Amino acid sequence: MRVRYGKATAAFAIVSALSLAGCSSGESTSATQDTNSCKPSSGPVELSFTTWVPGMDKVVDLWNKDHPDIKVKVQTGPNGNSGTYQNFFNQLQAGNAPDLGQIEYDALPNFRVQDGLENLAACEGVADAKDKFVDWTWGQVTFGEDKSVYAIPQDSGPMAMFYRADLFKEAGIKVPTTWDEYAAAAEQIKARGSYITNFPRSDVNWFAGNVWQAGGQWFSNANDKWEVNLTGKESEKVANYWQKLLDKGQVSTLPSFSDEWNASFNKGQQWTWVSAVWGASTLASGAPDTAGKWAVAPMPQWEAGGKAAGNWGGSSTAVLKGSKHPHEASKFALWLNTDPEALALANKLGGLYPAAKSAKDLDAFSGGVDYFGGQKIYDVFAEASSNVNPNFTWGPTMTKTYTDVSDGFGKATGGSGTLLDALSNGQKKTIEALKSQSIPVKE
Amino acid sequence: MSRGAAMLIMGVFTLYFLTPIWWLLVSSSKTGGDITGTAPLWFTADSFPTFFANLGNLFTYSDGVFGRWLANSALYAGLGALVGTVIAAMCGYALAKYEFRGREAIFNVVLSGVLVPATALALPLFLIFSQVKLTNTLWAVFLPSLVSPFGVYLARIYAAASVPTELLEAARLDGSSEARTFFTVSTRLMAPALVTIFLFQFVAIWNNFFLPLIMLRDQALFPVTLGLYAWNSQISQIPELRVLVIVGALVSILPLIATFLGLQRFWSSGLGAGSVK
């Protein structure tokens, strides 16, 4: 699930900063490990599950039909950063959080640091499920710790490049395979009055996906201290790269997912979109006139012959702290994210691209897609998924970091300041935010 | 300023305020692709059938949950504003017409309530409602909606100006109880103010978003604002929701417009009353 945020979240960011500061004080960041707590409950149980994936109630109906003793009740809300996370924190504080909640990977560390997650490592079948999921997604829910599983991976957003096969062919421009070729193509496309792509100034997690591909690491957690590194050499490389394209006016700076943005794709003013797997449906609905003209290729590489891919989005099913039935909850979460029937339905109704390795065997992902000229695009994404660096860690205050960096990106695209300035400002503000929540930071 | 210039400024602002609504109307009659592909402020050739197709989709999507949201909003806003108005009227009337210790203190406390934004109270309310296990019920949205400090203020001012104390004394001499006097005599005199309070409350509850967002988990309890917001936050996954959000927004403002037009007669007469003595 992709993270969206905007003006509305600024308000939440303020509220959350206040309430988080309130509930984090006095709590240790190293969560207590009670590995014996995952025992089956006696008698039938009812679990509550909060999600915002459309159609999830239908998926859960499948489960309820076969499991009369573990009934799951679905609650829906807005997208995570649009309010549901804040609701989770409020509920945790009030002691009435749902048993299960959908949480995006980049928000998981925040819940972990606020001690909002149950450790499922001791629950039956959870540790053994590791091999069923794409490696990097498992890294996201364990935080690389032993005997820790804080959620079950749900969906992922491996990145690749959507491109207008027809326009590239017509213009005689080679479809770029490296970022150098991409920049060269950008110049040629600009000369023809179009853009190679749009720089998404407010989708900081898109930018992070690029840094991820370049091998960068924004956060790391060693010896219970967080290290923040938004301005490492990989981030600098990515920032300078896009800065150059921006300076030359070779990329547009429309607000992503807006009507103008859709229209520019629909009118053929954008030739590529380096995006996640879920972008396929975004394109198909936003640019219907260009159906059949698109194709998908792996992300451009920093080194010729490389295979690295980034990731944009993706979420997990977590068992929230205080659940009385972690055993049953984890059983449901495993079923939800590995059962072929459940995965197929979640994809059909909610557009999820599963984190389970078995995704490539599902009918939904095995055939050609008309919008992309019949290309089997999910093969490209499955390949990308296996090439995502498994060791990328998100920080505990991502919403705040996104807001700060995107403010800077907005200035940079407006011509004052640079992308790198935005990152170093984001670095400074993130460290301040961590400190204000009494989260230990290494400087 | 000349009359022409005044009219010009009025015209410009009218246009400014009506354009978004016009856009909403036009966009409601387009398919998802046409919204981005055609002129934003004018209809397409098959606008008419598309509009009704969109409406149909709106009310059938996800088992017709939108109709449920509309009904919820009508309940929260209609009943909430009605009960809220009665409470505010009784409170304001009491403050205006009875002398008792602490009267001014109570009034000042109520008045200071006007200054506290509802958003700031949502989180504390959530924690309180959690204690009594009322979150995620319709009471969680309904009960806080009954409170209107501004309504109390307005009712007091209006009751002081429009309900003559002599009349109340006459009623007492005739043996009418205080409650009966209030409901049969005073409320009629205060009617324009009550309509105004009702309208304010109705609009405030209809548009209230933050409180339901925090309180409600069950989609079946959502008011229309929160429901549309939830849909809107999923557009990137389910792009066809874009059209439904636009049509839904249009439908969701219709009850507000209808209420305003329906009550305008009472309302505008109330605004002027008491201004010249």
XYZ file of C-alpha atoms in Angstrom:
720
model
C 0.000 0.000 0.000
C 1.464 3.287 -0.985
C 1.835 6.112 1.434
C -0.034 9.241 0.528
C 0.066 12.373 2.532
C -0.725 15.985 2.028
C -2.016 18.987 3.803
C -4.460 16.969 5.838
C -1.671 14.970 7.354
C 0.138 18.058 8.513
C -2.592 18.388 11.101
C -2.207 14.769 12.073
C 1.526 15.149 12.256
C 1.088 17.857 14.855
C -1.456 15.898 16.836
C 0.599 12.753 16.603
C 3.777 14.522 17.641
C 1.990 15.736 20.756
C 0.345 12.479 21.649
C 3.392 10.405 20.846
C 5.555 12.564 23.016
C 3.024 11.910 25.722
C 2.931 8.170 25.509
C 6.547 7.501 24.736
C 7.979 9.076 27.846
C 9.049 6.525 30.370
C 8.703 3.618 27.991
C 11.775 1.706 27.051
C 12.476 1.433 23.343
C 13.734 -2.090 23.739
C 10.466 -3.937 23.933
C 10.154 -6.671 26.464
C 10.287 -10.116 24.968
C 7.661 -12.336 26.432
C 8.141 -15.294 24.175
C 5.792 -17.556 26.083
C 2.686 -15.480 25.686
C 1.419 -16.963 22.427
C -0.934 -19.692 23.609
C -4.254 -20.709 22.069
C -7.312 -19.280 23.805
C -9.923 -21.642 25.097
C -13.253 -21.406 23.360
C -14.314 -19.380 20.354
C -12.821 -15.925 19.885
C -13.724 -12.852 17.938
C -10.949 -10.726 16.452
C -11.151 -7.172 15.162
C -9.102 -6.216 12.124
C -8.705 -2.645 10.880
C -7.683 -2.147 7.278
C -8.315 0.272 4.446
C -7.928 -2.143 1.560
C -11.197 -2.132 -0.379
C -12.934 -5.484 -0.468
C -11.033 -6.890 2.504
C -14.342 -7.719 4.163
C -15.042 -10.134 1.306
C -11.656 -11.796 1.786
C -12.338 -12.163 5.489
C -15.722 -13.718 4.706
C -13.781 -16.606 3.161
C -11.956 -17.123 6.448
C -15.051 -16.797 8.591
C -16.820 -19.425 6.552
C -14.163 -22.034 7.349
C -13.251 -20.929 10.877
C -16.357 -20.604 13.022
C -14.241 -20.573 16.187
C -12.070 -17.646 15.148
C -14.402 -15.014 13.813
C -12.808 -11.904 12.334
C -14.638 -8.615 12.177
C -13.348 -6.075 9.652
C -13.257 -2.375 10.395
C -12.337 0.079 7.680
C -10.844 3.515 7.789
C -8.922 5.922 5.624
C -5.439 5.183 4.322
C -2.856 4.785 7.124
C -1.284 8.217 7.128
C -4.658 9.813 6.438
C -5.833 8.931 9.931
C -5.801 5.231 10.656
C -2.334 5.211 12.248
C -3.284 8.096 14.488
C -6.384 6.140 15.441
C -4.238 3.128 16.297
C -2.060 5.224 18.582
C -5.111 6.754 20.245
C -6.596 3.305 20.730
C -3.351 1.892 22.089
C -3.286 4.714 24.586
C -6.905 4.085 25.538
C -6.269 0.343 25.712
C -8.835 -0.673 23.104
C -6.769 -1.221 19.982
C -8.015 -3.769 17.445
C -6.406 -7.218 17.509
C -5.034 -6.790 14.018
C -4.173 -3.760 11.967
C -2.805 -3.025 8.552
C 0.465 -1.115 8.861
C 2.767 -0.028 6.067
C 6.412 -1.014 6.322
C 7.592 2.540 6.720
C 5.280 3.020 9.717
C 6.145 -0.236 11.481
C 9.264 1.096 13.283
C 7.129 3.871 14.740
C 4.720 1.339 16.233
C 7.646 -0.750 17.390
C 9.295 2.154 19.163
C 5.995 3.108 20.821
C 5.664 -0.502 21.978
C 2.475 -0.933 19.980
C 3.136 -4.375 18.476
C 2.945 -7.924 19.789
C 5.974 -10.061 19.076
C 4.627 -13.068 17.183
C 7.891 -15.020 17.008
C 6.652 -17.613 19.509
C 3.315 -18.094 17.797
C 2.785 -21.363 16.034
C 3.954 -21.378 12.436
C 5.102 -17.772 12.343
C 8.861 -18.311 12.432
C 8.552 -21.087 9.855
C 6.690 -18.794 7.472
C 9.883 -16.880 6.701
C 10.514 -18.756 3.465
C 7.055 -18.053 2.157
C 7.720 -14.341 1.863
C 10.014 -12.273 -0.323
C 13.222 -11.839 1.664
C 13.180 -8.082 1.986
C 9.596 -8.007 3.222
C 10.496 -10.439 6.005
C 13.374 -8.126 6.956
C 10.844 -5.304 7.272
C 8.753 -7.112 9.885
C 11.616 -8.551 11.953
C 13.817 -5.445 11.971
C 16.690 -7.870 11.539
C 16.421 -9.039 15.144
C 16.494 -12.646 16.287
C 13.314 -14.116 17.716
C 11.295 -11.144 16.577
C 8.417 -11.086 14.162
C 6.271 -8.013 14.610
C 3.905 -8.423 11.691
C 3.145 -10.636 8.697
C 4.072 -9.131 5.318
C 1.034 -8.333 3.204
C 1.857 -6.569 -0.027
C 4.845 -4.935 -1.633
C 5.708 -2.342 -4.239
C 8.717 -3.481 -6.250
C 9.693 -0.786 -8.748
C 10.249 -0.901 -12.480
C 9.996 1.532 -15.370
C 6.750 2.036 -17.251
C 7.541 3.545 -20.658
C 5.808 4.510 -23.883
C 7.154 1.842 -26.202
C 5.551 3.504 -29.237
C 7.062 6.951 -28.657
C 10.554 5.623 -28.000
C 10.396 3.566 -31.181
C 8.993 6.350 -33.282
C 11.644 8.797 -32.121
C 14.431 6.275 -32.505
C 15.488 6.737 -28.900
C 16.860 3.698 -27.106
C 14.879 2.616 -24.085
C 17.237 3.509 -21.203
C 18.714 0.724 -19.116
C 21.035 2.900 -17.037
C 20.459 6.230 -15.352
C 23.049 7.791 -17.680
C 21.050 6.674 -20.687
C 17.927 7.897 -18.937
C 19.426 11.381 -18.611
C 20.511 11.341 -22.248
C 17.023 10.283 -23.313
C 15.570 13.049 -21.143
C 17.457 15.613 -23.194
C 16.266 14.213 -26.507
C 12.695 13.975 -25.315
C 12.806 17.542 -24.022
C 13.966 18.651 -27.471
C 10.737 17.155 -28.802
C 8.687 19.179 -26.364
C 7.819 16.400 -23.907
C 9.171 15.188 -20.604
C 10.803 11.910 -19.782
C 8.961 11.883 -16.482
C 7.515 13.946 -13.668
C 9.473 14.570 -10.490
C 7.070 13.781 -7.641
C 7.953 16.490 -5.160
C 5.693 15.283 -2.388
C 6.221 11.533 -2.730
C 9.324 11.358 -0.595
C 8.900 7.603 -0.276
C 9.296 7.389 -4.054
C 12.617 9.164 -3.665
C 13.502 6.796 -0.842
C 12.763 3.903 -3.215
C 15.399 5.337 -5.548
C 17.901 5.680 -2.729
C 17.031 2.107 -1.733
C 17.894 0.967 -5.252
C 21.172 2.876 -5.157
C 22.143 0.936 -2.046
C 21.535 3.756 0.402
C 20.242 3.354 3.922
C 18.404 6.231 5.612
C 18.106 4.679 9.041
C 19.922 2.048 10.993
C 19.442 0.794 14.497
C 22.434 -0.528 16.377
C 22.884 -0.939 20.116
C 19.423 0.524 20.691
C 20.431 3.774 19.070
C 19.053 5.112 15.826
C 21.431 6.456 13.239
C 19.935 8.853 10.726
C 21.634 9.170 7.372
C 19.477 10.998 4.864
C 22.507 12.578 3.265
C 24.781 9.576 2.704
C 26.698 9.276 -0.548
C 23.970 7.244 -2.274
C 21.289 9.780 -1.329
C 23.575 12.532 -2.529
C 24.079 10.748 -5.841
C 20.329 10.317 -6.369
C 19.567 13.893 -5.275
C 22.201 15.408 -7.551
C 20.997 13.284 -10.450
C 17.408 14.529 -10.232
C 18.591 18.050 -9.418
C 20.349 18.148 -12.785
C 17.205 17.047 -14.627
C 15.193 19.638 -12.707
C 17.697 22.414 -13.425
C 17.560 21.689 -17.132
C 13.786 21.577 -17.093
C 13.792 18.041 -18.479
C 11.265 16.757 -15.959
C 7.938 18.310 -15.067
C 6.929 19.008 -11.480
C 3.178 18.454 -11.439
C 1.576 17.309 -8.197
C 1.460 13.519 -8.444
C -1.853 11.740 -8.888
C -3.586 15.036 -9.666
C -5.800 15.591 -12.668
C -3.110 17.553 -14.535
C -0.684 14.764 -13.810
C -3.041 12.163 -15.235
C -3.761 14.384 -18.201
C -0.071 14.802 -19.009
C 0.269 11.012 -19.160
C -2.904 10.736 -21.181
C -1.671 13.289 -23.729
C 1.697 11.606 -24.133
C 3.673 14.381 -22.431
C 5.299 11.867 -20.091
C 7.336 9.111 -21.662
C 8.251 7.089 -18.606
C 7.218 6.550 -15.035
C 9.573 4.742 -12.695
C 7.031 3.395 -10.261
C 5.817 0.468 -8.230
C 3.797 -2.508 -9.357
C 0.521 -0.912 -8.275
C 1.243 1.959 -10.685
C -0.062 -0.239 -13.501
C -3.665 0.356 -12.486
C -2.983 4.035 -11.781
C -1.774 4.465 -15.350
C -4.519 2.395 -16.885
C -7.225 4.492 -15.282
C -5.501 7.887 -15.462
C -4.329 7.614 -19.051
C -6.941 5.487 -20.838
C -6.211 6.986 -24.269
C -2.713 5.517 -24.270
C -3.837 1.926 -23.779
C -1.679 -0.628 -25.542
C 1.207 1.795 -25.991
C 2.982 1.183 -22.703
C 5.547 -1.410 -21.739
C 7.489 -2.249 -18.603
C 11.256 -2.603 -18.224
C 13.459 -2.966 -15.144
C 14.478 0.254 -13.387
C 17.442 2.032 -14.966
C 20.673 0.989 -13.244
C 23.529 2.992 -11.825
C 25.972 0.516 -13.282
C 25.442 -1.143 -16.652
C 24.375 -4.747 -16.222
C 23.135 -4.199 -12.649
C 19.892 -5.641 -11.409
C 19.059 -3.610 -8.320
C 15.451 -2.556 -7.807
C 13.832 -0.202 -5.337
C 10.541 -0.524 -3.542
C 7.723 1.977 -3.142
C 4.992 1.087 -0.672
C 3.801 -2.156 0.771
C 2.195 -3.072 4.045
C 1.911 -5.735 6.693
C -0.710 -7.212 8.974
C 0.345 -6.579 12.554
C -1.045 -7.805 15.846
C -1.401 -4.758 18.038
C -0.264 -4.658 21.645
C -2.884 -5.732 24.108
C -4.586 -8.267 21.877
C -5.912 -11.067 24.054
C -5.605 -13.619 21.282
C -2.212 -13.316 19.569
C -2.231 -17.013 18.704
C -5.475 -16.832 16.753
C -4.615 -13.414 15.334
C -1.303 -14.617 13.919
C -2.984 -17.680 12.514
C -5.423 -15.458 10.647
C -2.684 -13.074 9.488
C -0.678 -15.967 8.039
C -3.719 -17.305 6.225
C -4.640 -13.847 4.910
C -1.238 -13.325 3.371
C -0.394 -16.785 2.062
C -3.643 -18.538 1.150
C -3.884 -18.512 -2.667
C -7.600 -17.871 -2.677
C -7.250 -14.970 -0.240
C -4.354 -13.460 -2.186
C -6.207 -13.694 -5.469
C -9.289 -12.028 -4.035
C -7.287 -9.292 -2.285
C -5.640 -8.542 -5.592
C -8.894 -8.524 -7.500
C -10.795 -6.300 -5.061
C -8.031 -4.305 -3.437
C -5.265 -4.283 -6.035
C -2.693 -5.738 -3.644
C 0.487 -7.251 -5.009
C 1.270 -9.956 -2.454
C 4.483 -10.153 -0.474
C 4.222 -13.949 -0.604
C 6.620 -15.663 -2.995
C 3.742 -17.722 -4.348
C 2.334 -14.586 -6.005
C 3.945 -15.494 -9.311
C 1.868 -18.685 -9.458
C -1.425 -16.819 -9.197
C -3.507 -16.510 -12.341
C -3.870 -12.773 -11.804
C -0.141 -12.303 -12.312
C 0.679 -14.919 -14.905
C -1.003 -13.579 -18.019
C -0.385 -10.675 -20.357
C -1.949 -7.270 -19.700
C -3.766 -5.592 -22.578
C -2.963 -2.083 -21.427
C 0.703 -2.956 -21.792
C 0.328 -4.429 -25.255
C -0.168 -7.911 -23.875
C 3.196 -7.904 -22.072
C 3.507 -10.193 -19.036
C 4.440 -7.256 -16.868
C 4.228 -9.085 -13.539
C 7.231 -11.184 -14.498
C 9.255 -7.973 -14.553
C 7.973 -6.984 -11.130
C 8.497 -10.437 -9.637
C 12.103 -10.261 -10.829
C 12.427 -6.751 -9.403
C 10.993 -7.927 -6.110
C 13.735 -10.507 -5.733
C 16.338 -7.810 -6.452
C 15.290 -5.396 -3.718
C 17.989 -4.912 -1.073
C 16.678 -6.838 1.966
C 18.371 -4.634 4.540
C 16.578 -1.346 4.161
C 15.266 0.089 7.440
C 12.667 2.803 7.938
C 12.868 5.250 10.840
C 10.405 5.643 13.676
C 9.175 9.094 12.617
C 8.658 8.675 8.903
C 5.530 10.839 8.602
C 7.450 13.753 10.052
C 10.501 13.039 7.913
C 8.357 12.860 4.781
C 6.693 16.172 5.584
C 9.987 17.931 6.251
C 11.737 16.595 3.181
C 8.750 17.224 0.933
C 8.631 20.856 2.098
C 12.220 21.137 0.919
C 11.478 19.323 -2.335
C 8.678 21.783 -2.958
C 11.129 24.659 -2.584
C 13.710 22.933 -4.765
C 11.238 22.345 -7.585
C 10.199 25.977 -7.224
C 13.793 26.988 -7.850
C 14.962 27.939 -4.363
C 17.330 25.492 -2.746
C 18.260 22.022 -3.906
C 17.072 18.500 -3.276
C 20.203 17.931 -1.231
C 19.356 20.935 0.961
C 15.951 19.359 1.530
C 17.570 16.123 2.635
C 20.020 17.732 5.026
C 17.201 19.796 6.493
C 15.140 16.618 6.797
C 18.108 14.966 8.515
C 18.317 17.751 11.078
C 14.572 17.844 11.728
C 14.350 14.063 11.979
C 17.043 13.946 14.649
C 15.194 16.686 16.535
C 11.944 14.730 16.259
C 13.558 11.560 17.574
C 15.090 13.407 20.492
C 11.833 15.130 21.351
C 10.244 11.699 21.676
C 13.110 10.469 23.864
C 14.235 8.009 21.219
C 18.010 7.533 21.520
C 19.932 8.849 18.519
C 23.517 8.337 17.563
C 25.083 11.507 16.220
C -18.296 53.475 -4.630
C -20.555 53.559 -7.619
C -23.304 51.053 -8.024
C -21.672 49.600 -11.109
C -18.398 48.959 -9.358
C -20.168 47.335 -6.440
C -22.089 45.064 -8.750
C -18.893 44.170 -10.577
C -17.136 43.162 -7.362
C -20.174 41.190 -6.269
C -20.306 39.489 -9.635
C -16.640 38.535 -9.531
C -16.968 37.043 -6.080
C -20.169 35.218 -6.931
C -18.359 33.661 -9.850
C -15.403 32.846 -7.636
C -17.548 31.029 -5.119
C -19.775 29.276 -7.615
C -17.047 28.005 -9.931
C -16.046 25.039 -7.730
C -19.674 23.956 -7.493
C -20.047 24.313 -11.228
C -16.903 22.238 -11.709
C -18.311 19.622 -9.364
C -21.533 19.475 -11.339
C -19.730 19.216 -14.675
C -17.247 16.637 -13.450
C -20.033 14.521 -12.025
C -21.261 13.993 -15.542
C -18.012 12.568 -16.857
C -16.351 9.212 -16.922
C -12.998 8.721 -15.167
C -11.045 9.240 -18.363
C -13.035 12.283 -19.474
C -12.313 14.153 -16.242
C -8.680 14.487 -17.200
C -9.156 14.476 -20.942
C -11.886 17.035 -21.616
C -12.513 20.692 -20.858
C -12.839 20.928 -17.073
C -15.689 23.470 -17.060
C -17.906 22.187 -19.810
C -20.010 19.086 -20.458
C -19.227 16.315 -22.877
C -21.602 15.030 -25.530
C -23.017 12.216 -23.422
C -22.999 14.026 -20.105
C -26.584 13.291 -19.302
C -26.527 9.481 -19.384
C -23.058 9.428 -17.802
C -24.299 11.485 -14.884
C -27.054 9.001 -14.136
C -24.713 6.064 -14.651
C -22.334 7.651 -12.140
C -25.177 8.207 -9.707
C -26.201 4.584 -10.089
C -22.650 3.407 -9.422
C -22.407 5.676 -6.417
C -25.428 4.146 -4.750
C -24.599 0.537 -5.611
C -20.837 0.506 -5.019
C -19.779 -1.663 -2.075
C -23.327 -2.840 -1.285
C -24.750 0.660 -1.391
C -22.753 1.927 1.551
C -23.041 5.510 0.318
C -26.783 5.587 0.964
C -26.071 4.397 4.452
C -23.582 7.219 4.964
C -26.117 9.774 3.762
C -28.689 8.386 6.177
C -26.134 8.503 8.999
C -25.289 12.113 8.223
C -28.981 12.973 8.132
C -29.429 11.341 11.515
C -26.370 12.917 13.132
C -27.018 16.345 11.653
C -30.822 16.412 11.651
C -31.567 14.934 15.032
C -28.345 16.278 16.547
C -29.122 19.826 15.466
C -32.735 19.536 16.625
C -31.902 18.295 20.118
C -28.902 20.607 20.273
C -31.105 23.575 19.443
C -33.610 22.709 22.158
C -30.834 22.386 24.739
C -29.153 25.612 23.638
C -32.479 27.438 23.648
C -33.390 26.286 27.154
C -29.941 27.154 28.441
C -29.819 30.558 26.783
C -33.362 31.334 27.897
C -32.589 30.409 31.480
C -29.504 32.579 31.467
C -31.451 35.496 30.033
C -34.666 35.298 32.006
C -33.816 33.924 35.447
C -31.646 35.543 38.051
C -29.534 33.155 40.059
C -26.130 32.984 41.658
C -23.305 32.221 39.248
C -25.333 33.192 36.212
C -22.590 35.303 34.690
C -19.962 32.720 35.597
C -21.879 29.999 33.759
C -22.396 32.264 30.783
C -18.707 33.118 30.643
C -17.743 29.464 30.777
C -20.153 28.667 27.947
C -18.883 31.649 25.981
C -15.298 30.519 26.351
C -16.445 27.225 24.848
C -17.000 29.104 21.605
C -13.283 29.787 21.466
C -12.171 26.141 21.773
C -11.990 24.509 18.368
C -13.896 21.231 18.147
C -10.793 19.577 16.710
C -8.860 20.199 19.897
C -11.526 18.418 21.919
C -11.733 15.338 19.722
C -8.819 13.467 21.249
C -9.776 14.018 24.904
C -13.320 13.030 23.961
C -11.997 9.832 22.437
C -10.174 8.919 25.641
C -13.271 9.661 27.724
C -15.553 7.685 25.436
C -13.050 4.824 25.507
C -13.410 4.691 29.275
C -17.146 4.214 29.017
C -16.816 1.909 25.994
C -18.810 4.137 23.673
C -16.260 4.571 20.884
C -17.299 3.193 17.533
C -20.966 3.657 18.344
C -23.283 6.274 16.968
C -23.422 7.874 20.417
C -19.757 8.796 20.093
C -20.636 11.203 17.308
C -24.167 12.059 18.365
C -23.629 13.100 21.990
C -20.835 15.652 21.366
C -22.925 17.101 18.523
C -25.631 18.174 20.943
C -23.396 20.808 22.482
C -23.457 24.265 20.965
C -21.921 27.059 23.039
C -22.547 29.503 20.230
C -26.193 28.482 20.220
C -26.465 29.221 23.939
C -24.927 32.612 23.373
C -27.287 33.423 20.544
C -30.312 32.135 22.430
C -29.481 34.254 25.445
C -29.009 37.429 23.456
C -32.168 36.808 21.502
C -34.283 35.791 24.450
C -33.201 38.901 26.339
C -34.221 41.068 23.408
C -37.378 39.401 22.196
C -39.102 37.781 25.158
C -40.606 40.531 27.360
C -40.383 39.814 31.071
C -43.872 41.298 31.481
C -45.248 38.585 29.250
C -43.684 35.882 31.399
C -45.163 37.473 34.513
C -48.560 37.511 32.889
C -48.216 33.862 32.035
C -47.259 33.068 35.616
C -50.283 34.963 36.912
C -52.433 32.876 34.608
C -51.044 29.781 36.271
C -48.855 28.539 33.450
C -45.883 26.466 34.572
C -42.385 27.650 33.655
C -41.885 24.755 31.239
C -45.190 25.346 29.562
C -44.492 29.059 29.234
C -41.154 28.276 27.660
C -42.461 25.812 25.115
C -45.690 27.562 24.176
C -44.852 31.246 24.464
C -41.133 31.886 24.532
C -40.007 29.503 21.815
C -42.400 31.167 19.374
C -40.925 34.549 20.123
C -37.448 33.110 19.759
C -38.231 31.210 16.569
C -35.932 33.124 14.196
C -32.988 32.634 16.554
C -33.818 28.956 16.920
C -33.821 28.484 13.170
C -30.441 30.150 12.995
C -29.055 27.935 15.748
C -30.480 24.883 14.026
C -28.894 25.828 10.729
C -25.512 26.494 12.296
C -25.603 23.209 14.126
C -26.846 21.315 11.118
C -24.037 22.603 8.924
C -21.424 22.118 11.641
C -22.428 18.503 12.271
C -22.870 17.692 8.586
C -19.378 18.969 7.868
C -17.811 17.595 11.027
C -15.074 15.297 10.029
C -12.403 15.020 12.661
C -14.594 13.685 15.437
C -16.060 10.808 13.370
C -12.588 10.099 12.003
C -11.286 9.544 15.501
C -14.328 7.837 16.975
C -15.647 5.521 14.276
C -14.177 2.295 12.909
C -17.254 0.662 11.498
C -17.931 1.767 7.952
C -21.651 1.355 8.532
C -21.561 4.221 11.067
C -19.614 6.721 8.962
C -21.157 10.050 8.058
C -20.865 10.994 4.426
C -17.844 13.284 4.926
C -15.724 10.565 6.476
C -16.889 7.987 3.964
C -15.902 10.175 1.023
C -12.577 10.927 2.676
C -11.896 7.218 3.117
C -12.705 6.594 -0.529
C -10.580 9.509 -1.599
C -7.597 8.148 0.312
C -7.831 4.966 -1.754
C -7.929 6.500 -5.209
C -4.400 5.431 -6.009
C -5.375 1.787 -5.457
C -8.910 1.877 -6.803
C -8.891 4.648 -9.411
C -12.562 4.298 -10.327
C -13.340 5.738 -6.909
C -12.313 9.156 -8.226
C -15.598 9.513 -10.105
C -17.597 8.231 -7.142
C -15.911 10.714 -4.787
C -16.806 13.581 -7.124
C -20.427 12.537 -7.617
C -20.658 11.718 -3.911
C -19.410 15.192 -3.022
C -22.090 16.724 -5.210
C -24.815 14.600 -3.670
C -23.544 15.296 -0.173
C -23.956 19.072 -0.497
C -27.523 18.845 -1.759
C -29.099 18.361 1.687
C -27.198 21.419 2.927
C -28.473 23.532 0.052
C -31.999 22.201 0.532
C -31.939 22.970 4.257
C -30.670 26.476 3.664
C -33.217 27.280 1.000
C -36.028 25.697 2.996
C -35.268 27.647 6.142
C -34.090 30.849 4.491
C -37.433 32.586 4.990
C -37.291 32.175 8.758
C -33.623 32.716 8.930
C -33.282 36.007 7.084
C -36.205 37.508 8.968
C -34.409 36.547 12.176
C -31.183 38.243 11.209
C -32.728 41.678 11.004
C -35.074 41.386 13.943
C -34.035 43.360 16.964
C -31.408 45.297 15.054
C -33.461 48.490 15.160
C -35.207 49.248 18.412
